[in-house]
Amino acid sequence: MSTKRPSVLTLEKYLPYRLSVLSNRVSDMIAKAYKDKFALSVTEWRIMAVLGEYPGSSADEISRKTQTEKSIISRAMQRLLKRRLVTRQIDSEDRRRQRLRLTKTGQDIYRQVVPISYDYEERLLDCFTERERANFDKLIDKLYQHADKID
Amino acid sequence: MSTKRPSVLTLEKYLPYRLSVLSNRVSDMIAKAYKDKFALSVTEWRIMAVLGEYPGSSADEISRKTQTEKSIISRAMQRLLKRRLVTRQIDSEDRRRQRLRLTKTGQDIYRQVVPISYDYEERLLDCFTERERANFDKLIDKLYQHADKID
DNA sequence: CTATAATGGTTGGCATTGCAACTATTCTTA
DNA sequence: TAAGAATAGTTGCAATGCCAACCATTATAG
């Protein structure tokens, strides 16, 4: 096993860098679509996505599910509450916790955004064959798991 | 070709989301290493990486190579100049442009950071076989190219 | 040539982020 | 059951990012 270690680092060939640029590109593209049509930030949309799947989640659960700082969730949530896309109700079992739900309007928007999101994913992945797609998925997952364990 | 379109979106299965979380995880991990040892931000390090490979680049070239807003480059550059990791000299051919170079100290740090960066890349990728690694590389590139063309 | 456009780079303002401190409530345990 | 730890959520502050406006210089076109 030859351990070649160049003394120069070329960003374009450096995986973490490429991952970052790719991810930003993709996020920006999709974020723009949400923003233009529904005035939703990525965080706001992610919150709605969690609530669409798990109504009654707490902010903390959303924070963990979206891997997002709880302060960021808190502020994004305030915007969603102000726009009445989400309601909150204090959990009677544990009065620290709030149970959050999409309102009727929130659900309407949710139902509109979901197919748009899938469209983007589809358009993004249509450069892959089915095989490549499955492969990519698997590799991303593997890396995803692994990256957690490094520290 | 069955076009199944679920009416619910699960973030953990949504590729743009997973890409984003993975990328953040990786970036944060590496950023922390630069920051702790050399007090360099990601942007600052990227600038140095470009200058290590292409001494005499202009801020604009760096901006394009790193895919980073020029205002961000400008401010990060100011920090590097203040710390004397980089020098600038006005291009005599075109007096709008500045030719930027790593100083001796800048080169020292550069030479220390490069192997650390490769270590992280290595550690990240050691969950892959050689085959998977090459494959992942290819797929990322393909997607990278493709994502550009969508808009 | 001169007026206008384009380019390289900086700056100001505003929103977003990340961290830590803080409040309120619940859990633990002695 | 009282004291301290843990947890849910909010807020303040400093740092960062993003956009647009701006200055200086160079290129272009009439």
Coordinates of C-alpha atoms (C1' of nucleotides) in Angstrom, one line a residue, chain B residues 59-60 70-71 74-75 78 88 96 98, chain C residues 5-13 18:
Chain B
A59 CA -8.8 37.8 -5.0
D60 CA -11.1 37.3 -7.9
K70 CA -15.8 37.9 -3.2
S71 CA -16.8 40.0 -0.1
S74 CA -12.1 40.1 0.9
R75 CA -12.6 40.1 4.6
Q78 CA -7.8 41.1 5.5
R88 CA -0.3 41.6 -1.6
R96 CA -7.1 47.0 -10.0
Q98 CA -3.6 42.4 -6.5
Chain C
dA5 C1' -19.7 49.4 -19.7
dA6 C1' -17.1 46.0 -17.4
dT7 C1' -14.0 44.4 -13.8
dG8 C1' -11.4 43.9 -9.3
dG9 C1' -12.0 44.8 -4.8
dT10 C1' -14.0 47.0 -0.5
dT11 C1' -17.7 48.3 2.5
dG12 C1' -22.4 48.9 4.9
dG13 C1' -26.5 46.9 6.3
dG18 C1' -23.5 29.3 17.1

